[in-house]
Short mmCIF file of C-alpha atoms and ligand atoms in Angstrom, two decimals:
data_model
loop_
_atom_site.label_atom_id
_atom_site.label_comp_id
_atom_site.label_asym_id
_atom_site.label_seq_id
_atom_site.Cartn_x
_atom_site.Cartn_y
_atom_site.Cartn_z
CA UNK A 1 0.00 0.00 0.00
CA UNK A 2 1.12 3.19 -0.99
CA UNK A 3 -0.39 7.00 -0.40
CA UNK A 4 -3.84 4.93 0.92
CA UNK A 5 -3.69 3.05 -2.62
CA UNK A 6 -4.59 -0.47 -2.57
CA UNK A 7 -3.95 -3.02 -5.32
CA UNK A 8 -7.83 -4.57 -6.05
CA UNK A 9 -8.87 -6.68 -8.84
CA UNK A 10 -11.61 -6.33 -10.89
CA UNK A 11 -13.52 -9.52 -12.40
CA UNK A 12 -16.42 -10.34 -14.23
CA UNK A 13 -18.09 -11.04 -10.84
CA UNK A 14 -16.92 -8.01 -9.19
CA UNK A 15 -19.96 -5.99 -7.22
CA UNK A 16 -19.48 -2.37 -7.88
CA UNK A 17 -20.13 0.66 -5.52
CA UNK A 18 -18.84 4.07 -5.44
CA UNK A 19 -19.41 7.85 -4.96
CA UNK A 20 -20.86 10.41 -6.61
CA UNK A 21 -19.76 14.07 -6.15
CA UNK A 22 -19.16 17.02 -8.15
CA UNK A 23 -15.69 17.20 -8.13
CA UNK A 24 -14.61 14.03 -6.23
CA UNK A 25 -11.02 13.74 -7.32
CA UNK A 26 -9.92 14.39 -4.03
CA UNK A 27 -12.28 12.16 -1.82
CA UNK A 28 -10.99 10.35 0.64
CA UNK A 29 -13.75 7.10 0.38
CA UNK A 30 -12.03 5.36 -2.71
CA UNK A 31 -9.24 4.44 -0.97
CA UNK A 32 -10.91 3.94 2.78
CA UNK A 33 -13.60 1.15 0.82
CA UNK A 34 -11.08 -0.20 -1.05
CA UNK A 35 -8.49 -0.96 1.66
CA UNK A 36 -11.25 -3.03 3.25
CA UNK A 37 -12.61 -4.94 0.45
CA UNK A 38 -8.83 -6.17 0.03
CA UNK A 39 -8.52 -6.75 3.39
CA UNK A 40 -11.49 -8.58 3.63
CA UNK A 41 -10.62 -10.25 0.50
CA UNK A 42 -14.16 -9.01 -0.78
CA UNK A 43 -14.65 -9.50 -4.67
CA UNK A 44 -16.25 -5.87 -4.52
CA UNK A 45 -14.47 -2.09 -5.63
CA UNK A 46 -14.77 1.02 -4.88
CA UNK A 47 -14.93 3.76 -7.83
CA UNK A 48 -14.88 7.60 -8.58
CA UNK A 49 -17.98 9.34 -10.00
CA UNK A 50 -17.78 12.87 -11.12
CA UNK A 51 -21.57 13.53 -11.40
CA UNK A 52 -22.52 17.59 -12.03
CA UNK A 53 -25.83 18.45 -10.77
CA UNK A 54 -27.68 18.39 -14.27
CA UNK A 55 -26.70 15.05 -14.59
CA UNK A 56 -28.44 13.23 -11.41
CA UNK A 57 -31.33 11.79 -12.78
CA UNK A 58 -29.13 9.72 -15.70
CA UNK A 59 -26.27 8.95 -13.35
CA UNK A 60 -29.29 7.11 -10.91
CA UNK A 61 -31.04 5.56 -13.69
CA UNK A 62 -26.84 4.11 -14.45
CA UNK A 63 -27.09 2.57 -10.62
CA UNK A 64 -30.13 0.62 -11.58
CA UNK A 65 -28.60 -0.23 -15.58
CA UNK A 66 -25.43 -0.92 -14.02
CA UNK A 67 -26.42 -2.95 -11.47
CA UNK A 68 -24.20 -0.91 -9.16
CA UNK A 69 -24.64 -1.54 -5.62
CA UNK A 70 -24.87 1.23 -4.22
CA UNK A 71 -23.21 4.49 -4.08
CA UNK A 72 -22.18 7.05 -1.54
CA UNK A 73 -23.34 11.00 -2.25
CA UNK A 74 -21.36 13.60 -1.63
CA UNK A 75 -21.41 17.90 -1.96
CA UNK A 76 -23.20 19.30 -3.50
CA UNK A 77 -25.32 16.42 -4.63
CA UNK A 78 -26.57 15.64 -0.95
CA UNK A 79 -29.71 17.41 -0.76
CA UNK A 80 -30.41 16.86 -4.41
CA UNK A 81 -30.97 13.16 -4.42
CA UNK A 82 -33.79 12.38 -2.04
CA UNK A 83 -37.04 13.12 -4.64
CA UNK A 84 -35.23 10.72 -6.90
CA UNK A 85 -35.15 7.71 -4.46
CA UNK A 86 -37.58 4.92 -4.10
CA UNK A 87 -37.63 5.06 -0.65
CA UNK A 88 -35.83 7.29 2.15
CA UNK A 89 -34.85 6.01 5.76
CA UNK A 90 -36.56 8.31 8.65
CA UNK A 91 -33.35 9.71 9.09
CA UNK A 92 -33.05 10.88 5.17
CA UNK A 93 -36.35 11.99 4.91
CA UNK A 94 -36.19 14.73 8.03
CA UNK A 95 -33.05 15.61 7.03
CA UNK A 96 -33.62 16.39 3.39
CA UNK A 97 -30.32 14.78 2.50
CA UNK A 98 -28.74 11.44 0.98
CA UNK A 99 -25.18 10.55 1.37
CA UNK A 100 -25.11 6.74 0.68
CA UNK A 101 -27.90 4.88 -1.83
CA UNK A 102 -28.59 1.24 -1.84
CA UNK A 103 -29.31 -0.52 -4.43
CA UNK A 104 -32.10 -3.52 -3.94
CA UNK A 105 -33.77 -5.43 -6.83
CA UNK A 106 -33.81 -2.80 -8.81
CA UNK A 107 -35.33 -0.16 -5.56
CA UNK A 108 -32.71 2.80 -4.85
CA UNK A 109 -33.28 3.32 -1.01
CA UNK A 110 -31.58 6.61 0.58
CA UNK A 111 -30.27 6.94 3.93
CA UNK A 112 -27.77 9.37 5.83
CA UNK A 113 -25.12 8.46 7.79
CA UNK A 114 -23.30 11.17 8.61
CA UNK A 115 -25.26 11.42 12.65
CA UNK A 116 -24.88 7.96 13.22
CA UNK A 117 -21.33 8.15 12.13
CA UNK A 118 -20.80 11.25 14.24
CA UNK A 119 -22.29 9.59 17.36
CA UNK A 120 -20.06 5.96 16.54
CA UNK A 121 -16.93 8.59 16.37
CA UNK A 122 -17.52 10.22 20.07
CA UNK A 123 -17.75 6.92 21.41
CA UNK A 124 -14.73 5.07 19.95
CA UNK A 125 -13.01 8.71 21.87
CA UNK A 126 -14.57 6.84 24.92
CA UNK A 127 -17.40 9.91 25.16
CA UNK A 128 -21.14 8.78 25.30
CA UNK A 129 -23.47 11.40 26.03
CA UNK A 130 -26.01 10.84 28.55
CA UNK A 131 -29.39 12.45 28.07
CA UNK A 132 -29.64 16.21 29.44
CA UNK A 133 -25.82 16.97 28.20
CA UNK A 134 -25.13 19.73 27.45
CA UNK A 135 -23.73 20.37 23.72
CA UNK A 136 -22.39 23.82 21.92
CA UNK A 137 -22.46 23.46 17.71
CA UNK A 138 -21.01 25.96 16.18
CA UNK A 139 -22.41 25.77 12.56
CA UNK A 140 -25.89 25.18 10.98
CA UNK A 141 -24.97 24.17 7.45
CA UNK A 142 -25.35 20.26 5.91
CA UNK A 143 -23.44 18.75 8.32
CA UNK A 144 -24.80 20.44 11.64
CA UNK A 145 -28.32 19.17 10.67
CA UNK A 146 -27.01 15.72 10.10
CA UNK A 147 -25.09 15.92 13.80
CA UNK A 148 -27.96 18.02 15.64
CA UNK A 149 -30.50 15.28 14.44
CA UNK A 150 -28.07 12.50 16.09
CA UNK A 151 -27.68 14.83 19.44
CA UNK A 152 -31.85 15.53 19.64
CA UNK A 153 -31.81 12.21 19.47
CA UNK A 154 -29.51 11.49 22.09
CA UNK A 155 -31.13 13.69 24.69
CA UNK A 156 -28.85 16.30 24.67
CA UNK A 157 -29.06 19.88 25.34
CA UNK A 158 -27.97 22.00 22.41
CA UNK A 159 -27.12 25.26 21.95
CA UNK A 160 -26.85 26.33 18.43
CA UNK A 161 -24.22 29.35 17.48
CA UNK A 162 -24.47 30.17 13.59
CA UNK A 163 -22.92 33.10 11.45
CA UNK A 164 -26.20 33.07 9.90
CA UNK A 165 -29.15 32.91 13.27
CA UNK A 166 -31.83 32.61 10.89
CA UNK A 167 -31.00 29.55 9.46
CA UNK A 168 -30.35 28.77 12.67
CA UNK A 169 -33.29 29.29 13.81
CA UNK A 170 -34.64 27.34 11.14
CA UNK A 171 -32.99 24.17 11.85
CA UNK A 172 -33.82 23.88 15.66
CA UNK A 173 -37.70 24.91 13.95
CA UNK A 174 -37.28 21.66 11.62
CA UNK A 175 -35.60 18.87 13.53
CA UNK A 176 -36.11 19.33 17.43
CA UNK A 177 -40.37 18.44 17.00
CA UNK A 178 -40.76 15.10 18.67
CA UNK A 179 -37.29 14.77 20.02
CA UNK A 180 -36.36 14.82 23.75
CA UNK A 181 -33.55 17.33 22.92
CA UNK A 182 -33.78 20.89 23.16
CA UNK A 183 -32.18 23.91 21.01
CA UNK A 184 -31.58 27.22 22.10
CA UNK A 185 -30.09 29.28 19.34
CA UNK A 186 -27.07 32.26 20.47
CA UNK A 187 -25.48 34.52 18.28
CA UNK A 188 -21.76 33.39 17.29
CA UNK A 189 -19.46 35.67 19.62
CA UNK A 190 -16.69 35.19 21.61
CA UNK A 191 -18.92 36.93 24.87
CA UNK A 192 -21.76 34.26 24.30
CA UNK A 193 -20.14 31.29 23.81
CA UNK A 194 -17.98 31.56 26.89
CA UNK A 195 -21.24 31.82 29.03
CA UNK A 196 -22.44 29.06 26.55
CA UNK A 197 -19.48 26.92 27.38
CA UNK A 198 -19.40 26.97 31.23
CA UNK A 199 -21.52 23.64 31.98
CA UNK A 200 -20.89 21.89 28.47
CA UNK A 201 -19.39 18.62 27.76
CA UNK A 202 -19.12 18.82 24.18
CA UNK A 203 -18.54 21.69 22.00
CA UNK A 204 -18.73 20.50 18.02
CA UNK A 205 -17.21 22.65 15.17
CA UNK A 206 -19.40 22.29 11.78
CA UNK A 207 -18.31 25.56 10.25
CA UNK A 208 -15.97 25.36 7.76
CA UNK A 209 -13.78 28.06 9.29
CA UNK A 210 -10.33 27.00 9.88
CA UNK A 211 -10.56 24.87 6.76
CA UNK A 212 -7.77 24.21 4.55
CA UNK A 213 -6.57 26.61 2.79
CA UNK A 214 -7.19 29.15 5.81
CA UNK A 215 -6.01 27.01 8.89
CA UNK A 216 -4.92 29.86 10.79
CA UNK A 217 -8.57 31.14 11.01
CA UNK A 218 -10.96 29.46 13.82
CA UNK A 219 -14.54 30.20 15.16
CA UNK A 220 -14.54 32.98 17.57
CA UNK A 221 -14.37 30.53 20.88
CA UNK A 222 -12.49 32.03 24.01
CA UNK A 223 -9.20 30.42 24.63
CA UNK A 224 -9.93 30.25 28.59
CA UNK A 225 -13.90 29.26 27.63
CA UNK A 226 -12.08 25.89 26.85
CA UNK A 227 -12.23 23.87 30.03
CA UNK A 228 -10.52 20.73 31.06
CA UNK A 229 -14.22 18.98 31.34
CA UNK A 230 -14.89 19.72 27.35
CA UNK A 231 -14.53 17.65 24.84
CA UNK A 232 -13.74 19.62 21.47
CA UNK A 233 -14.87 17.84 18.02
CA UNK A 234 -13.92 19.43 14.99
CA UNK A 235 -15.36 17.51 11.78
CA UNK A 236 -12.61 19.07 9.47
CA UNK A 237 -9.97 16.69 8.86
CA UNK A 238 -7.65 19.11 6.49
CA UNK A 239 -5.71 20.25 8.39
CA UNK A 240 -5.38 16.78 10.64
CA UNK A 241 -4.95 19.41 13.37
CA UNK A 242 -7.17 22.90 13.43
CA UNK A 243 -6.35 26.18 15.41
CA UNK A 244 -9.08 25.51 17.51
CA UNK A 245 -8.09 21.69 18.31
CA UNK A 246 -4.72 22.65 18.98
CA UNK A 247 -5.62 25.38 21.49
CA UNK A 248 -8.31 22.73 22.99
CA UNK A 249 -4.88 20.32 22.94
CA UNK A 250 -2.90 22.84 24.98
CA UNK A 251 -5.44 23.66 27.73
CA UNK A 252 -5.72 19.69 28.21
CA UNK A 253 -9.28 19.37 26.63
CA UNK A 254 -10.42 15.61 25.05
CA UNK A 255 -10.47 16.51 21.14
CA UNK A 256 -10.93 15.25 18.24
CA UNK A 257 -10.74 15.52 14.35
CA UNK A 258 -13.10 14.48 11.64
CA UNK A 259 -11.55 11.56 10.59
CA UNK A 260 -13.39 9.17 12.87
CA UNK A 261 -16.51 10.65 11.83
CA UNK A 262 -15.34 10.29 7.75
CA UNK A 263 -14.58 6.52 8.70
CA UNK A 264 -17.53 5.41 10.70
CA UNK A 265 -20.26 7.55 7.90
CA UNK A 266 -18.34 5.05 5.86
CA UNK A 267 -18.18 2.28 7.52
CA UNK A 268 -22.32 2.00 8.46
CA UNK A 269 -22.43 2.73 4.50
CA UNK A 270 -19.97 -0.58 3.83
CA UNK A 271 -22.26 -2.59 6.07
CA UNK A 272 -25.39 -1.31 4.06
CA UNK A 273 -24.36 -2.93 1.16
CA UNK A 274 -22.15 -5.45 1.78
CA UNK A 275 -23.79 -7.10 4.98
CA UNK A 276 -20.42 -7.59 6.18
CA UNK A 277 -19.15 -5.97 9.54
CA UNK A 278 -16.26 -3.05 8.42
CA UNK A 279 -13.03 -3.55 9.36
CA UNK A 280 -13.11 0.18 10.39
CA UNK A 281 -8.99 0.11 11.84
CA UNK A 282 -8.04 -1.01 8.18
CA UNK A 283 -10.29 2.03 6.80
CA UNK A 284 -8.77 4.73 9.11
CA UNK A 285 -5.13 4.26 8.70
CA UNK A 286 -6.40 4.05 4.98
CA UNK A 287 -7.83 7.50 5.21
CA UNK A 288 -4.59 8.30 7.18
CA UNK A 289 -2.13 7.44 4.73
CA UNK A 290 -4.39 8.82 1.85
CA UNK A 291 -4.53 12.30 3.28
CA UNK A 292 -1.25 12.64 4.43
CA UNK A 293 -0.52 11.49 0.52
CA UNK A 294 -2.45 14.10 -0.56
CA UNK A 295 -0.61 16.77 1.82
CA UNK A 296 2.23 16.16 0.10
CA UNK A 297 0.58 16.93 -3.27
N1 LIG B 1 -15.72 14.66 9.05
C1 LIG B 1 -16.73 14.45 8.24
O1 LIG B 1 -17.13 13.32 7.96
C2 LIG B 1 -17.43 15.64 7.65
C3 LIG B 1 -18.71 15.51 7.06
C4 LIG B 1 -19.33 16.66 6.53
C5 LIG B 1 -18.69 17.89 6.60
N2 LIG B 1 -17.46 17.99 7.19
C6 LIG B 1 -16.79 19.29 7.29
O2 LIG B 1 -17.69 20.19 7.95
C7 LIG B 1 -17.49 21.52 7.46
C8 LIG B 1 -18.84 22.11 7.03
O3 LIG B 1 -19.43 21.34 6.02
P1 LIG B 1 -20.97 21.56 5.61
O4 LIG B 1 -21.25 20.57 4.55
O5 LIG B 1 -21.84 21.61 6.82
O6 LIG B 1 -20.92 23.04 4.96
P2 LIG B 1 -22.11 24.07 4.70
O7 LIG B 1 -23.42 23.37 4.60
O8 LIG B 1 -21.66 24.92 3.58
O9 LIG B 1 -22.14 24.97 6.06
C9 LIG B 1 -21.06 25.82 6.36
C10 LIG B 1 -21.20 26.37 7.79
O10 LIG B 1 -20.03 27.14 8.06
C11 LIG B 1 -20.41 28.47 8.40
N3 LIG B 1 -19.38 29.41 7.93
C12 LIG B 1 -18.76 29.40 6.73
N4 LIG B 1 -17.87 30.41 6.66
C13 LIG B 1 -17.96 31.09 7.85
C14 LIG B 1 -17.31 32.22 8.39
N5 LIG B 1 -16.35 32.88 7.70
N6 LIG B 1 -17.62 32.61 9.65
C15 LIG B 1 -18.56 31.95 10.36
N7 LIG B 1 -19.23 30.88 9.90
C16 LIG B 1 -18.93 30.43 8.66
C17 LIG B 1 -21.75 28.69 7.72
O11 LIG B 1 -22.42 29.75 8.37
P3 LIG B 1 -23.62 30.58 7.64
O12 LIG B 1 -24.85 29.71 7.76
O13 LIG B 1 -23.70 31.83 8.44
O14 LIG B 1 -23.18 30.79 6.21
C18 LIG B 1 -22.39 27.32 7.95
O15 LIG B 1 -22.88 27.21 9.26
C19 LIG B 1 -16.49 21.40 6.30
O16 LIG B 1 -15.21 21.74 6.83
C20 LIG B 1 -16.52 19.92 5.94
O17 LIG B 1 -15.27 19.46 5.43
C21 LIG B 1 -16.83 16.89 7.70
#
């Protein structure tokens, strides 16, 4: 293995499954699938689809033709997908948003894995909320509403900080009905989230600030707000280490990435399909060794 490249063979009996972005040249999932099918010594591949936006409908109508699978869905496809499915998990259809499709006799079902895979992430860090938790999420994009859903439904007690309150606003309007969770939404300042982040156990970073190529920029959380009882997720993964991670790092806070998260959205997605429990240590050092590969670019 090489840069997160794995040597796989392709038959005439090979089952096919893939994703479908617009670009995906530099996704991560080819290489974290296809390290476990070769582990697993799986007759199955993995496989890049660059699908733009005009061209959904034809590119699910090729799942079906192709007998593919399944595939996974990725920006800015997510929230296309779901009127084109035959059926949507609960989770899919509240969230407005598909990131892996499985294929079944000829029935494209669409489910979203991104919570779940959140959730699995926390608690291989050894962190399990209990209900009545209290959570801080900075961010109310795509990926907040996929890891707000998984808190509500965890019991916790969020507190929403967005650039953007209305949409905000919004989200804790749409997904906290029928939960036991609770939202409060604050404004995204450096005054409010340090009263926000007194009694929290968790404080989650979906914005995309600090993002590669601007990793010296971070959300606007107090340096001494960052108490040793937090635990600081960030789901970027490039850089492996943000400016707000590494300041949670040096005030002893529990913190992590979003690798985990990248591997276990994967790795429910794997079991989907395949009906085969993910060897999910063989997928991360995969996605290890492809993005520090990719660094090097
Ligand atoms: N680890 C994983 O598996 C995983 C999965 C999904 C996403 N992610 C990462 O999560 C991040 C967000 O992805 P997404 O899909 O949720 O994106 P998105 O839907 O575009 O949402 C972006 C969020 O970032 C906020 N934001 C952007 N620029 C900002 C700025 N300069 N100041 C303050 N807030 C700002 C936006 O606020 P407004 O609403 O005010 O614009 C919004 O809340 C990305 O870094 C992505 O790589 C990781």
């Amino acid at each position: 293995m090489n840069s997160g490249l794995t040597l796989i063979s392709v038959r005439g009996t090979t089952r096919i499954v893939g994703v479908m972005g617009y670009p995906v040249k530099h996704s991560a999932s080819p290489a974290m699938h296809n390290a476990a099918f070769a582990t697993l010594g799986m007759d199955w591949a993995y496989v890049p689809f660059e699908v733009a936006p005009e061209n959904i409908s034809a590119a699910l109508a090729g799942i079906r033709a192709l007998n593919l699978a399944g595939v996974n869905v990725t920006v800015p496809l997510k929230e296309l997908i779901p009127p084109f499915m035959d059926e949507l998990t609960d989770r899919a259809r509240l969230l407005g948003s598909v990131n892996t499709v499985i294929h079944r006799e000829g029935r494209l079902i669409g489910d979203s894995t991104d919570g779940p895979g959140f959730i699995a992430a926390l608690a291989y860090e050894g962190l399990i909320l209990k209900p009545g938790d209290k959570v801080v999420v900075l961010g109310a994009g795509g990926s907040s509403r996929a890891v707000v859903r998984a808190l509500l439904e965890a019991g916790s007690n969020i507190v929403i900080a967005n650039r953007n309150e209305e949409r905000a606003e919004a989200l804790a309007a749409e997904l906290a009905p029928g939960t036991s969770g609770k939202i409060a939404v604050v404004s995204l300042t450096e005054s409010v989230l340090r009263n926000a982040l007194t009694d929290a156990v968790l404080l989650v970073n979906t914005t995309s600030v600090g993002m590669h190529p601007k990793p010296e920029e971070m959300p606007p959380v107090p340096v001494d707000a960052l108490h040793v009882g937090l635990f600081v997720s960030d789901l970027i993964y490039n850089p492996y280490e943000t400016r707000l991670l590494f300041l949670a790092r040096s005030r002893g806070c529990r913190f992590q990435n979003g690798i985990e998260m990248l591997v276990r959205q994967g790795a429910i997605a794997f079991e989907r399909w395949t009906d085969v429990k993910p060897p999910a240590d063989v997928m991360r050092n995969a996605v290890q060794s492809y993005l520090q590969g990719r660094s090097a670019d």
